[in-house]
């Protein structure tokens, strides 16, 4: 905390990870101290911050702050998304880059950890303003990234449109047509199933958790938060498996549809009109809309937080349990507070942390990199099948790592340990760097 003052999300993430690695750290204490392993693990290899000036449609100039944190390249080129949201600061990008390192390790693919973004607010901006911002952002970022060094992707506020503008500017500045970004459109090097990957992967993970407990998916009631990329494709796959999703939300409020979410309507509102989730309740009779928080107060079997960090606190966790919820899997990054996470584990609920549960997105990004390298495109079915197998393998690794240290069923420990051990091995092999 002294070394990183004010970076509360980063401190939270480091503490959570190191606490759960205790058995591993204790078993290797002397060696880790001698090698300053944990100090190296928690210090990013490189932090880049830069000015992003742009001019709005009225001729007014603005300045935002851009970030790229290149956290750890022990197992591959830095890989991780770009977030555009007014809340973005260095502590948030560092927390995301730190977590990304272990998540990427869990996928089994050769990708290191990084994250970036800006405090720019895309809400209410015209396409032209978004393009201006993205071009300005890339005009500095391009010199730090590359298909074999650092490959950014989307995150909150960065979808297909933004990736397109960023890619166009990178190509213009470098002359390179290479896989430097993932989440690209299908006409210029994108991968089929990347859009769906994080949400689909999350549901594949839920499936493994249920199967492992001898349960089925059919007929389960699910509460989902958020209404962006992850929330939408989580809902889609959950419905394909016969589950009933009853909620969605955004930063203004949440909807409850007792008959199950009508996903075509959601896609129309969010993907076509770029509207608000409130419009769903306005368009459909019998749907409740509530301002503010409260999505976790509904009765459900399974809760899948897919919006943002710290959106589910201890009170929410208790309410979920009291209402019969028995499984929580994180589509977002660190959506549960530390107290909520501890409550899930202590009260015997099944709980899968984001770094394992939402790893399908980055895994499929790595598959996009492979396709770009061989200049071929795989079919939707091919990519989806690989994604499904990756999620099955992540569940196995997490489950086995927890068992190995005597903490069966504690997937927080399992995910951190399994992700960490591979990174440590790669770091050790490469010397003190
Ligand atoms: P989107 O921008 O598509 O959607 C984000 C959703 O979360 C929106 O509904 C947004 O509402 C809501 N939200 C964002 N910030 C807040 C906030 N401060 N309070 C309440 N609601 C908020 O992003 P994604 O769906 O891509 O990302 C969602 C989460 O999943 C993030 O934690 C991200 O890091 C994580 N993730 C995403 C991956 C991906 O492939 N996209 C991969 C792995 C993890 P509003 O419109 O009102 O802001």
Tab-separated table of C-alpha atoms and ligand atoms in Angstrom:
chain	number	residue	atom	x	y	z
A	1	UNK	CA	0.000	0.000	0.000
A	2	UNK	CA	2.861	2.396	0.781
A	3	UNK	CA	4.400	1.820	-2.606
A	4	UNK	CA	1.148	2.345	-4.487
A	5	UNK	CA	-0.730	5.060	-2.592
A	6	UNK	CA	-4.303	5.662	-3.590
A	7	UNK	CA	-4.441	2.631	-5.897
A	8	UNK	CA	-7.201	0.942	-3.948
A	9	UNK	CA	-8.388	-1.538	-6.562
A	10	UNK	CA	-4.795	-2.613	-7.216
A	11	UNK	CA	-4.143	-3.061	-3.497
A	12	UNK	CA	-7.399	-5.026	-3.194
A	13	UNK	CA	-6.482	-7.363	-6.058
A	14	UNK	CA	-2.914	-7.963	-4.855
A	15	UNK	CA	-4.061	-8.677	-1.312
A	16	UNK	CA	-6.747	-11.062	-2.511
A	17	UNK	CA	-4.334	-12.977	-4.730
A	18	UNK	CA	-1.465	-13.140	-2.219
A	19	UNK	CA	-3.796	-14.197	0.611
A	20	UNK	CA	-5.106	-17.088	-1.416
A	21	UNK	CA	-1.571	-18.107	-2.465
A	22	UNK	CA	-0.509	-18.463	1.157
A	23	UNK	CA	0.104	-22.249	1.069
A	24	UNK	CA	2.289	-21.907	-2.019
A	25	UNK	CA	4.168	-18.895	-0.666
A	26	UNK	CA	4.794	-20.596	2.670
A	27	UNK	CA	6.154	-23.684	0.951
A	28	UNK	CA	8.629	-21.588	-1.074
A	29	UNK	CA	9.235	-18.664	1.244
A	30	UNK	CA	13.021	-18.614	1.241
A	31	UNK	CA	13.402	-18.953	-2.502
A	32	UNK	CA	10.781	-16.320	-3.274
A	33	UNK	CA	12.454	-13.875	-0.874
A	34	UNK	CA	15.895	-14.478	-2.368
A	35	UNK	CA	14.560	-13.955	-5.894
A	36	UNK	CA	12.322	-11.017	-4.883
A	37	UNK	CA	9.681	-13.008	-6.718
A	38	UNK	CA	6.591	-11.387	-5.224
A	39	UNK	CA	8.088	-7.913	-5.633
A	40	UNK	CA	8.710	-8.610	-9.314
A	41	UNK	CA	5.297	-10.199	-9.701
A	42	UNK	CA	3.520	-7.094	-8.328
A	43	UNK	CA	5.616	-4.473	-10.167
A	44	UNK	CA	4.558	-3.980	-13.808
A	45	UNK	CA	7.354	-4.386	-16.327
A	46	UNK	CA	6.362	-1.046	-17.832
A	47	UNK	CA	3.711	1.667	-17.324
A	48	UNK	CA	2.950	4.118	-20.105
A	49	UNK	CA	0.724	7.161	-19.532
A	50	UNK	CA	0.101	9.782	-22.134
A	51	UNK	CA	-1.956	12.804	-23.169
A	52	UNK	CA	-4.892	12.176	-25.502
A	53	UNK	CA	-6.066	15.463	-27.039
A	54	UNK	CA	-9.145	15.510	-29.306
A	55	UNK	CA	-11.653	18.022	-30.657
A	56	UNK	CA	-15.432	17.538	-30.299
A	57	UNK	CA	-18.109	18.279	-32.915
A	58	UNK	CA	-18.460	21.855	-31.662
A	59	UNK	CA	-14.770	22.598	-32.115
A	60	UNK	CA	-14.025	22.354	-28.386
A	61	UNK	CA	-10.729	20.662	-27.498
A	62	UNK	CA	-10.486	18.069	-24.688
A	63	UNK	CA	-7.651	16.212	-23.009
A	64	UNK	CA	-7.941	12.709	-21.586
A	65	UNK	CA	-5.306	10.530	-19.979
A	66	UNK	CA	-4.235	7.349	-21.761
A	67	UNK	CA	-2.727	4.282	-20.078
A	68	UNK	CA	-1.052	1.038	-21.046
A	69	UNK	CA	0.303	-1.168	-18.296
A	70	UNK	CA	2.578	-3.946	-19.594
A	71	UNK	CA	2.469	-6.139	-16.549
A	72	UNK	CA	4.153	-9.450	-17.203
A	73	UNK	CA	5.581	-11.024	-20.365
A	74	UNK	CA	6.929	-14.257	-18.851
A	75	UNK	CA	4.683	-16.541	-20.900
A	76	UNK	CA	3.966	-14.450	-24.007
A	77	UNK	CA	3.377	-10.985	-25.467
A	78	UNK	CA	1.335	-8.660	-23.233
A	79	UNK	CA	-2.356	-9.227	-23.831
A	80	UNK	CA	-5.369	-7.501	-22.305
A	81	UNK	CA	-8.135	-5.061	-23.112
A	82	UNK	CA	-8.524	-1.304	-23.356
A	83	UNK	CA	-11.173	0.273	-21.123
A	84	UNK	CA	-12.850	3.603	-21.901
A	85	UNK	CA	-14.792	4.806	-18.870
A	86	UNK	CA	-14.685	8.008	-16.779
A	87	UNK	CA	-13.745	5.969	-13.694
A	88	UNK	CA	-10.463	4.755	-15.257
A	89	UNK	CA	-7.275	5.578	-13.343
A	90	UNK	CA	-3.853	3.970	-12.913
A	91	UNK	CA	-4.931	1.837	-9.935
A	92	UNK	CA	-7.780	0.289	-11.929
A	93	UNK	CA	-5.604	-0.443	-14.959
A	94	UNK	CA	-2.912	-1.970	-12.716
A	95	UNK	CA	-5.447	-4.190	-10.939
A	96	UNK	CA	-6.766	-5.379	-14.280
A	97	UNK	CA	-3.256	-5.994	-15.694
A	98	UNK	CA	-2.207	-7.920	-12.589
A	99	UNK	CA	-5.272	-10.174	-12.687
A	100	UNK	CA	-4.890	-10.573	-16.441
A	101	UNK	CA	-1.453	-12.153	-15.982
A	102	UNK	CA	-2.904	-15.105	-14.053
A	103	UNK	CA	-6.035	-15.339	-16.182
A	104	UNK	CA	-3.981	-15.564	-19.358
A	105	UNK	CA	-1.796	-18.195	-17.750
A	106	UNK	CA	-4.908	-20.255	-16.908
A	107	UNK	CA	-5.999	-20.334	-20.551
A	108	UNK	CA	-2.965	-22.488	-21.343
A	109	UNK	CA	-2.141	-20.209	-24.290
A	110	UNK	CA	1.105	-18.218	-24.748
A	111	UNK	CA	-0.032	-14.746	-23.654
A	112	UNK	CA	1.369	-12.394	-21.009
A	113	UNK	CA	-0.608	-9.834	-19.009
A	114	UNK	CA	-1.383	-6.188	-19.827
A	115	UNK	CA	-4.230	-3.692	-19.726
A	116	UNK	CA	-4.903	-0.139	-20.861
A	117	UNK	CA	-7.503	2.502	-21.448
A	118	UNK	CA	-8.508	6.058	-20.728
A	119	UNK	CA	-10.832	8.150	-18.569
A	120	UNK	CA	-12.681	9.153	-21.766
A	121	UNK	CA	-16.481	8.721	-21.517
A	122	UNK	CA	-17.877	7.286	-24.760
A	123	UNK	CA	-21.492	7.774	-23.662
A	124	UNK	CA	-23.384	10.319	-25.754
A	125	UNK	CA	-20.482	10.894	-28.163
A	126	UNK	CA	-21.010	10.907	-31.918
A	127	UNK	CA	-19.281	8.336	-34.151
A	128	UNK	CA	-17.021	11.091	-35.382
A	129	UNK	CA	-15.969	12.047	-31.851
A	130	UNK	CA	-15.286	8.401	-31.022
A	131	UNK	CA	-13.142	8.154	-34.151
A	132	UNK	CA	-11.205	11.327	-33.278
A	133	UNK	CA	-10.534	10.042	-29.792
A	134	UNK	CA	-9.454	6.585	-30.969
A	135	UNK	CA	-7.125	8.051	-33.594
A	136	UNK	CA	-5.501	10.351	-31.057
A	137	UNK	CA	-5.155	7.516	-28.523
A	138	UNK	CA	-3.459	5.272	-31.095
A	139	UNK	CA	-1.159	8.068	-32.279
A	140	UNK	CA	0.767	7.574	-29.037
A	141	UNK	CA	-0.014	3.923	-28.280
A	142	UNK	CA	1.220	2.541	-31.625
A	143	UNK	CA	4.887	2.901	-30.684
A	144	UNK	CA	4.463	0.608	-27.674
A	145	UNK	CA	2.479	-2.287	-29.185
A	146	UNK	CA	2.843	-4.880	-31.955
A	147	UNK	CA	1.677	-8.354	-32.987
A	148	UNK	CA	4.664	-9.957	-31.173
A	149	UNK	CA	5.007	-7.512	-28.273
A	150	UNK	CA	1.651	-6.278	-26.976
A	151	UNK	CA	-1.794	-7.012	-28.399
A	152	UNK	CA	-4.649	-4.947	-26.859
A	153	UNK	CA	-8.347	-5.848	-27.173
A	154	UNK	CA	-11.730	-4.458	-26.089
A	155	UNK	CA	-13.130	-4.042	-22.582
A	156	UNK	CA	-15.747	-1.715	-21.070
A	157	UNK	CA	-16.547	0.973	-23.638
A	158	UNK	CA	-14.455	-0.633	-26.382
A	159	UNK	CA	-16.307	-2.835	-28.869
A	160	UNK	CA	-16.095	-3.484	-32.597
A	161	UNK	CA	-16.496	0.158	-33.621
A	162	UNK	CA	-13.624	1.391	-31.424
A	163	UNK	CA	-11.311	-1.499	-32.373
A	164	UNK	CA	-11.927	-0.633	-36.040
A	165	UNK	CA	-10.909	3.009	-35.596
A	166	UNK	CA	-7.877	2.037	-33.521
A	167	UNK	CA	-6.794	-0.552	-36.089
A	168	UNK	CA	-7.157	1.863	-38.994
A	169	UNK	CA	-4.930	4.404	-37.294
A	170	UNK	CA	-2.299	1.785	-36.321
A	171	UNK	CA	-2.086	0.602	-39.913
A	172	UNK	CA	-1.827	4.150	-41.212
A	173	UNK	CA	1.015	4.998	-38.808
A	174	UNK	CA	3.033	1.804	-39.216
A	175	UNK	CA	2.065	0.479	-42.636
A	176	UNK	CA	1.639	-2.935	-41.030
A	177	UNK	CA	-1.368	-5.181	-41.630
A	178	UNK	CA	-0.797	-7.379	-38.604
A	179	UNK	CA	-2.729	-8.869	-35.704
A	180	UNK	CA	-1.921	-6.037	-33.303
A	181	UNK	CA	-5.444	-5.822	-31.890
A	182	UNK	CA	-8.055	-8.491	-31.289
A	183	UNK	CA	-11.809	-8.146	-31.452
A	184	UNK	CA	-11.442	-6.941	-35.038
A	185	UNK	CA	-14.325	-7.004	-37.526
A	186	UNK	CA	-14.734	-10.118	-39.646
A	187	UNK	CA	-13.775	-8.288	-42.865
A	188	UNK	CA	-10.325	-7.288	-41.583
A	189	UNK	CA	-8.887	-10.168	-39.598
A	190	UNK	CA	-11.372	-10.727	-36.784
A	191	UNK	CA	-12.284	-14.168	-35.491
A	192	UNK	CA	-15.722	-15.707	-35.611
A	193	UNK	CA	-17.091	-16.253	-32.079
A	194	UNK	CA	-14.862	-13.584	-30.485
A	195	UNK	CA	-17.873	-11.337	-29.824
A	196	UNK	CA	-19.663	-14.178	-28.077
A	197	UNK	CA	-16.613	-15.698	-26.378
A	198	UNK	CA	-16.583	-14.201	-22.872
A	199	UNK	CA	-20.281	-14.794	-22.249
A	200	UNK	CA	-20.338	-18.237	-23.875
A	201	UNK	CA	-17.189	-19.197	-21.964
A	202	UNK	CA	-18.762	-18.100	-18.698
A	203	UNK	CA	-21.745	-20.375	-19.282
A	204	UNK	CA	-19.466	-23.285	-20.298
A	205	UNK	CA	-17.747	-22.779	-16.943
A	206	UNK	CA	-21.066	-22.777	-15.083
A	207	UNK	CA	-21.895	-26.022	-16.871
A	208	UNK	CA	-18.695	-27.667	-15.588
A	209	UNK	CA	-19.390	-26.467	-12.049
A	210	UNK	CA	-22.917	-27.870	-12.138
A	211	UNK	CA	-21.858	-31.165	-13.744
A	212	UNK	CA	-19.153	-31.557	-11.121
A	213	UNK	CA	-21.831	-31.165	-8.448
A	214	UNK	CA	-24.107	-33.654	-10.206
A	215	UNK	CA	-26.583	-30.970	-11.311
A	216	UNK	CA	-28.112	-29.918	-14.622
A	217	UNK	CA	-28.664	-26.522	-16.261
A	218	UNK	CA	-32.201	-26.949	-17.577
A	219	UNK	CA	-34.778	-24.766	-15.842
A	220	UNK	CA	-32.413	-22.886	-13.532
A	221	UNK	CA	-33.239	-19.210	-12.909
A	222	UNK	CA	-30.332	-16.847	-13.512
A	223	UNK	CA	-29.703	-13.218	-12.508
A	224	UNK	CA	-27.283	-11.390	-14.821
A	225	UNK	CA	-26.006	-7.837	-14.305
A	226	UNK	CA	-24.743	-5.456	-16.981
A	227	UNK	CA	-26.128	-5.214	-20.494
A	228	UNK	CA	-22.941	-4.975	-22.509
A	229	UNK	CA	-20.976	-7.521	-24.471
A	230	UNK	CA	-20.455	-10.028	-21.669
A	231	UNK	CA	-24.000	-9.813	-20.267
A	232	UNK	CA	-25.660	-10.221	-23.680
A	233	UNK	CA	-23.749	-13.333	-24.759
A	234	UNK	CA	-23.971	-14.861	-21.304
A	235	UNK	CA	-27.737	-14.535	-21.590
A	236	UNK	CA	-27.721	-15.995	-25.099
A	237	UNK	CA	-25.771	-19.148	-24.161
A	238	UNK	CA	-27.639	-19.611	-20.874
A	239	UNK	CA	-30.925	-19.557	-22.776
A	240	UNK	CA	-29.596	-22.055	-25.325
A	241	UNK	CA	-28.987	-24.436	-22.416
A	242	UNK	CA	-32.565	-23.997	-21.190
A	243	UNK	CA	-31.876	-21.602	-18.335
A	244	UNK	CA	-34.132	-18.645	-17.590
A	245	UNK	CA	-32.387	-15.260	-17.318
A	246	UNK	CA	-34.595	-12.754	-15.473
A	247	UNK	CA	-32.451	-9.606	-14.998
A	248	UNK	CA	-30.070	-7.208	-16.763
A	249	UNK	CA	-28.754	-3.800	-15.679
A	250	UNK	CA	-26.674	-0.754	-16.516
A	251	UNK	CA	-25.175	1.996	-14.389
A	252	UNK	CA	-28.591	3.686	-14.133
A	253	UNK	CA	-30.801	0.789	-13.086
A	254	UNK	CA	-31.974	-2.784	-13.653
A	255	UNK	CA	-34.835	-4.725	-15.189
A	256	UNK	CA	-36.687	-7.804	-13.985
A	257	UNK	CA	-38.529	-9.837	-16.599
A	258	UNK	CA	-40.291	-12.750	-14.883
A	259	UNK	CA	-40.877	-14.457	-18.226
A	260	UNK	CA	-37.231	-14.483	-19.196
A	261	UNK	CA	-35.249	-11.863	-21.101
A	262	UNK	CA	-36.190	-11.289	-24.749
A	263	UNK	CA	-32.675	-11.118	-26.182
A	264	UNK	CA	-33.667	-9.852	-29.632
A	265	UNK	CA	-35.135	-6.783	-27.969
A	266	UNK	CA	-32.004	-6.295	-25.831
A	267	UNK	CA	-29.744	-6.533	-28.893
A	268	UNK	CA	-31.924	-4.041	-30.733
A	269	UNK	CA	-31.662	-1.565	-27.854
A	270	UNK	CA	-28.003	-2.064	-26.947
A	271	UNK	CA	-26.233	-3.120	-30.144
A	272	UNK	CA	-28.258	-1.258	-32.770
A	273	UNK	CA	-29.550	1.872	-30.994
A	274	UNK	CA	-26.829	2.072	-28.298
A	275	UNK	CA	-29.644	2.834	-25.856
A	276	UNK	CA	-30.278	2.215	-22.142
A	277	UNK	CA	-31.703	-0.900	-20.465
A	278	UNK	CA	-34.654	1.176	-19.213
A	279	UNK	CA	-35.967	1.153	-22.796
A	280	UNK	CA	-36.535	-2.615	-22.458
A	281	UNK	CA	-39.104	-2.073	-19.711
A	282	UNK	CA	-40.693	0.743	-21.712
A	283	UNK	CA	-41.094	-1.565	-24.717
A	284	UNK	CA	-42.374	-4.621	-22.858
A	285	UNK	CA	-45.423	-4.746	-20.560
A	286	UNK	CA	-45.033	-6.686	-17.314
A	287	UNK	CA	-41.338	-5.885	-16.933
A	288	UNK	CA	-40.135	-4.057	-13.827
A	289	UNK	CA	-37.560	-1.273	-14.042
A	290	UNK	CA	-35.766	-0.107	-10.885
A	291	UNK	CA	-33.488	2.908	-10.680
A	292	UNK	CA	-30.087	2.387	-9.056
A	293	UNK	CA	-28.693	-0.792	-7.546
A	294	UNK	CA	-30.604	-3.857	-6.370
A	295	UNK	CA	-30.301	-6.443	-9.118
A	296	UNK	CA	-29.065	-9.019	-6.557
A	297	UNK	CA	-32.304	-8.817	-4.570
A	298	UNK	CA	-34.199	-11.098	-6.962
A	299	UNK	CA	-34.857	-14.774	-6.377
A	300	UNK	CA	-32.514	-16.908	-8.469
A	301	UNK	CA	-30.502	-20.137	-8.474
A	302	UNK	CA	-27.431	-18.677	-10.146
A	303	UNK	CA	-25.954	-15.145	-10.183
A	304	UNK	CA	-23.639	-13.992	-12.954
A	305	UNK	CA	-22.272	-10.468	-12.375
A	306	UNK	CA	-21.213	-9.116	-15.789
A	307	UNK	CA	-20.950	-5.317	-15.325
A	308	UNK	CA	-17.944	-3.995	-13.411
A	309	UNK	CA	-15.685	-4.217	-10.344
A	310	UNK	CA	-17.164	-4.161	-6.824
A	311	UNK	CA	-20.789	-4.240	-8.008
A	312	UNK	CA	-21.732	-7.011	-5.562
A	313	UNK	CA	-21.096	-6.400	-1.848
A	314	UNK	CA	-21.590	-8.383	1.360
A	315	UNK	CA	-25.244	-7.359	1.733
A	316	UNK	CA	-25.945	-8.465	-1.840
A	317	UNK	CA	-24.165	-11.755	-1.191
A	318	UNK	CA	-26.267	-12.428	1.909
A	319	UNK	CA	-29.450	-11.573	0.079
A	320	UNK	CA	-28.582	-13.923	-2.780
A	321	UNK	CA	-27.971	-16.762	-0.362
A	322	UNK	CA	-31.162	-16.039	1.570
A	323	UNK	CA	-33.096	-16.179	-1.704
A	324	UNK	CA	-31.758	-19.622	-2.550
A	325	UNK	CA	-28.901	-18.764	-4.897
A	326	UNK	CA	-26.222	-21.464	-4.728
A	327	UNK	CA	-23.791	-20.592	-7.524
A	328	UNK	CA	-21.997	-17.377	-8.481
A	329	UNK	CA	-19.594	-17.080	-11.417
A	330	UNK	CA	-17.989	-13.774	-12.335
A	331	UNK	CA	-18.301	-12.561	-15.927
A	332	UNK	CA	-16.868	-9.157	-14.995
A	333	UNK	CA	-13.468	-8.590	-13.417
A	334	UNK	CA	-13.605	-8.535	-9.592
A	335	UNK	CA	-17.347	-7.712	-9.426
A	336	UNK	CA	-17.588	-9.169	-5.915
A	337	UNK	CA	-16.031	-7.253	-3.042
A	338	UNK	CA	-13.579	-9.105	-0.824
A	339	UNK	CA	-16.227	-9.458	1.885
A	340	UNK	CA	-18.744	-10.867	-0.583
A	341	UNK	CA	-16.197	-13.355	-1.921
A	342	UNK	CA	-15.321	-14.516	1.593
A	343	UNK	CA	-19.029	-14.924	2.367
A	344	UNK	CA	-19.598	-17.086	-0.727
A	345	UNK	CA	-16.700	-19.342	0.218
A	346	UNK	CA	-17.570	-19.588	3.894
A	347	UNK	CA	-21.267	-20.207	3.336
A	348	UNK	CA	-20.588	-23.137	1.033
A	349	UNK	CA	-21.890	-21.590	-2.184
A	350	UNK	CA	-20.162	-22.524	-5.423
A	351	UNK	CA	-18.091	-19.536	-6.491
A	352	UNK	CA	-15.863	-19.088	-9.562
A	353	UNK	CA	-13.736	-15.926	-9.731
A	354	UNK	CA	-13.495	-13.826	-12.880
A	355	UNK	CA	-9.971	-14.786	-13.777
A	356	UNK	CA	-11.180	-18.327	-14.465
A	357	UNK	CA	-14.833	-17.728	-15.344
A	358	UNK	CA	-14.349	-14.942	-17.898
A	359	UNK	CA	-11.094	-16.210	-19.433
A	360	UNK	CA	-12.926	-17.358	-22.566
A	361	UNK	CA	-12.698	-13.843	-24.003
A	362	UNK	CA	-8.959	-13.526	-23.900
A	363	UNK	CA	-8.528	-17.176	-24.872
A	364	UNK	CA	-10.483	-16.548	-28.053
A	365	UNK	CA	-8.444	-13.397	-28.624
A	366	UNK	CA	-5.376	-15.621	-28.565
A	367	UNK	CA	-7.105	-17.850	-31.130
A	368	UNK	CA	-7.638	-14.709	-33.238
A	369	UNK	CA	-3.874	-14.061	-32.998
A	370	UNK	CA	-3.172	-17.608	-34.207
A	371	UNK	CA	-5.486	-17.158	-37.182
A	372	UNK	CA	-3.852	-13.815	-38.045
A	373	UNK	CA	-0.389	-15.390	-37.889
A	374	UNK	CA	-1.335	-18.155	-40.291
A	375	UNK	CA	-3.494	-15.760	-42.365
A	376	UNK	CA	-6.452	-18.119	-42.227
A	377	UNK	CA	-9.909	-17.961	-40.657
A	378	UNK	CA	-11.480	-20.826	-38.795
A	379	UNK	CA	-15.208	-21.544	-38.802
A	380	UNK	CA	-17.496	-20.468	-35.958
A	381	UNK	CA	-17.866	-24.103	-34.892
A	382	UNK	CA	-14.095	-24.637	-34.822
A	383	UNK	CA	-13.479	-21.604	-32.624
A	384	UNK	CA	-16.454	-22.330	-30.365
A	385	UNK	CA	-15.342	-25.919	-29.859
A	386	UNK	CA	-11.824	-24.803	-28.943
A	387	UNK	CA	-13.309	-22.246	-26.538
A	388	UNK	CA	-15.483	-24.904	-24.925
A	389	UNK	CA	-12.496	-27.226	-24.438
A	390	UNK	CA	-10.404	-24.392	-23.001
A	391	UNK	CA	-13.109	-23.673	-20.399
A	392	UNK	CA	-13.357	-27.379	-19.499
A	393	UNK	CA	-9.580	-27.454	-19.031
A	394	UNK	CA	-9.574	-24.300	-16.926
A	395	UNK	CA	-12.182	-25.838	-14.627
A	396	UNK	CA	-10.047	-28.982	-14.291
A	397	UNK	CA	-6.875	-27.014	-13.536
A	398	UNK	CA	-8.632	-24.834	-10.964
A	399	UNK	CA	-10.342	-27.785	-9.299
A	400	UNK	CA	-7.120	-29.824	-9.176
A	401	UNK	CA	-4.960	-26.974	-7.859
A	402	UNK	CA	-7.423	-26.419	-5.002
A	403	UNK	CA	-7.429	-30.143	-4.190
A	404	UNK	CA	-3.621	-30.367	-4.376
A	405	UNK	CA	-3.302	-27.923	-1.483
A	406	UNK	CA	-6.187	-29.386	0.512
A	407	UNK	CA	-8.789	-26.720	-0.279
A	408	UNK	CA	-11.238	-28.702	-2.378
A	409	UNK	CA	-14.041	-26.558	-3.792
A	410	UNK	CA	-12.227	-23.268	-3.099
A	411	UNK	CA	-11.951	-22.097	-6.688
A	412	UNK	CA	-10.509	-18.728	-5.685
A	413	UNK	CA	-7.435	-20.486	-4.338
A	414	UNK	CA	-7.467	-22.969	-7.186
A	415	UNK	CA	-7.521	-20.271	-9.873
A	416	UNK	CA	-4.850	-18.144	-8.262
A	417	UNK	CA	-2.558	-21.081	-7.577
A	418	UNK	CA	-2.907	-22.665	-11.018
A	419	UNK	CA	-2.398	-19.327	-12.790
A	420	UNK	CA	0.504	-18.309	-10.553
A	421	UNK	CA	2.511	-21.541	-10.708
A	422	UNK	CA	2.948	-21.418	-14.469
A	423	UNK	CA	4.015	-17.768	-14.444
A	424	UNK	CA	6.525	-18.471	-11.656
A	425	UNK	CA	8.026	-21.381	-13.544
A	426	UNK	CA	8.435	-19.268	-16.690
A	427	UNK	CA	9.906	-16.368	-14.703
A	428	UNK	CA	12.380	-18.640	-12.932
A	429	UNK	CA	13.539	-20.150	-16.198
A	430	UNK	CA	14.236	-16.692	-17.612
A	431	UNK	CA	16.390	-15.409	-14.740
A	432	UNK	CA	16.050	-12.248	-12.649
A	433	UNK	CA	14.561	-9.866	-15.211
B	1	LIG	P1	-19.486	-3.206	-22.001
B	1	LIG	O1	-18.988	-1.814	-22.073
B	1	LIG	O2	-19.961	-3.873	-23.233
B	1	LIG	O3	-20.643	-3.311	-20.913
B	1	LIG	C1	-20.431	-2.924	-19.592
B	1	LIG	C2	-21.751	-3.014	-18.852
B	1	LIG	O4	-21.516	-2.803	-17.458
B	1	LIG	C3	-22.736	-1.953	-19.287
B	1	LIG	O5	-24.025	-2.431	-19.124
B	1	LIG	C4	-22.426	-0.837	-18.299
B	1	LIG	O6	-23.503	0.042	-18.097
B	1	LIG	C5	-22.151	-1.584	-17.039
B	1	LIG	N1	-21.243	-0.796	-16.197
B	1	LIG	C6	-20.005	-0.349	-16.517
B	1	LIG	N2	-19.488	0.378	-15.526
B	1	LIG	C7	-20.426	0.396	-14.559
B	1	LIG	C8	-20.479	0.972	-13.281
B	1	LIG	N3	-19.467	1.705	-12.790
B	1	LIG	N4	-21.603	0.747	-12.543
B	1	LIG	C9	-22.634	0.005	-13.022
B	1	LIG	N5	-22.625	-0.569	-14.236
B	1	LIG	C10	-21.548	-0.370	-14.992
B	1	LIG	O7	-18.296	-4.034	-21.317
B	1	LIG	P2	-18.073	-5.612	-21.297
B	1	LIG	O8	-19.360	-6.326	-21.301
B	1	LIG	O9	-17.053	-5.933	-22.302
B	1	LIG	O10	-17.353	-5.786	-19.874
B	1	LIG	C11	-18.056	-6.068	-18.662
B	1	LIG	C12	-17.105	-6.649	-17.643
B	1	LIG	O11	-16.544	-7.863	-18.152
B	1	LIG	C13	-15.911	-5.783	-17.268
B	1	LIG	O12	-15.576	-6.006	-15.908
B	1	LIG	C14	-14.810	-6.329	-18.154
B	1	LIG	O13	-13.526	-6.053	-17.632
B	1	LIG	C15	-15.133	-7.798	-18.095
B	1	LIG	N6	-14.573	-8.616	-19.170
B	1	LIG	C16	-14.870	-8.355	-20.487
B	1	LIG	C17	-14.347	-9.163	-21.476
B	1	LIG	C18	-14.722	-8.979	-22.905
B	1	LIG	O14	-14.338	-9.832	-23.714
B	1	LIG	N7	-15.449	-7.950	-23.290
B	1	LIG	C19	-13.423	-10.269	-21.163
B	1	LIG	C20	-13.252	-10.504	-19.757
B	1	LIG	C21	-13.791	-9.680	-18.814
B	1	LIG	P3	-23.427	1.536	-18.664
B	1	LIG	O15	-23.721	1.405	-20.122
B	1	LIG	O16	-24.459	2.273	-17.902
B	1	LIG	O17	-22.014	2.039	-18.386
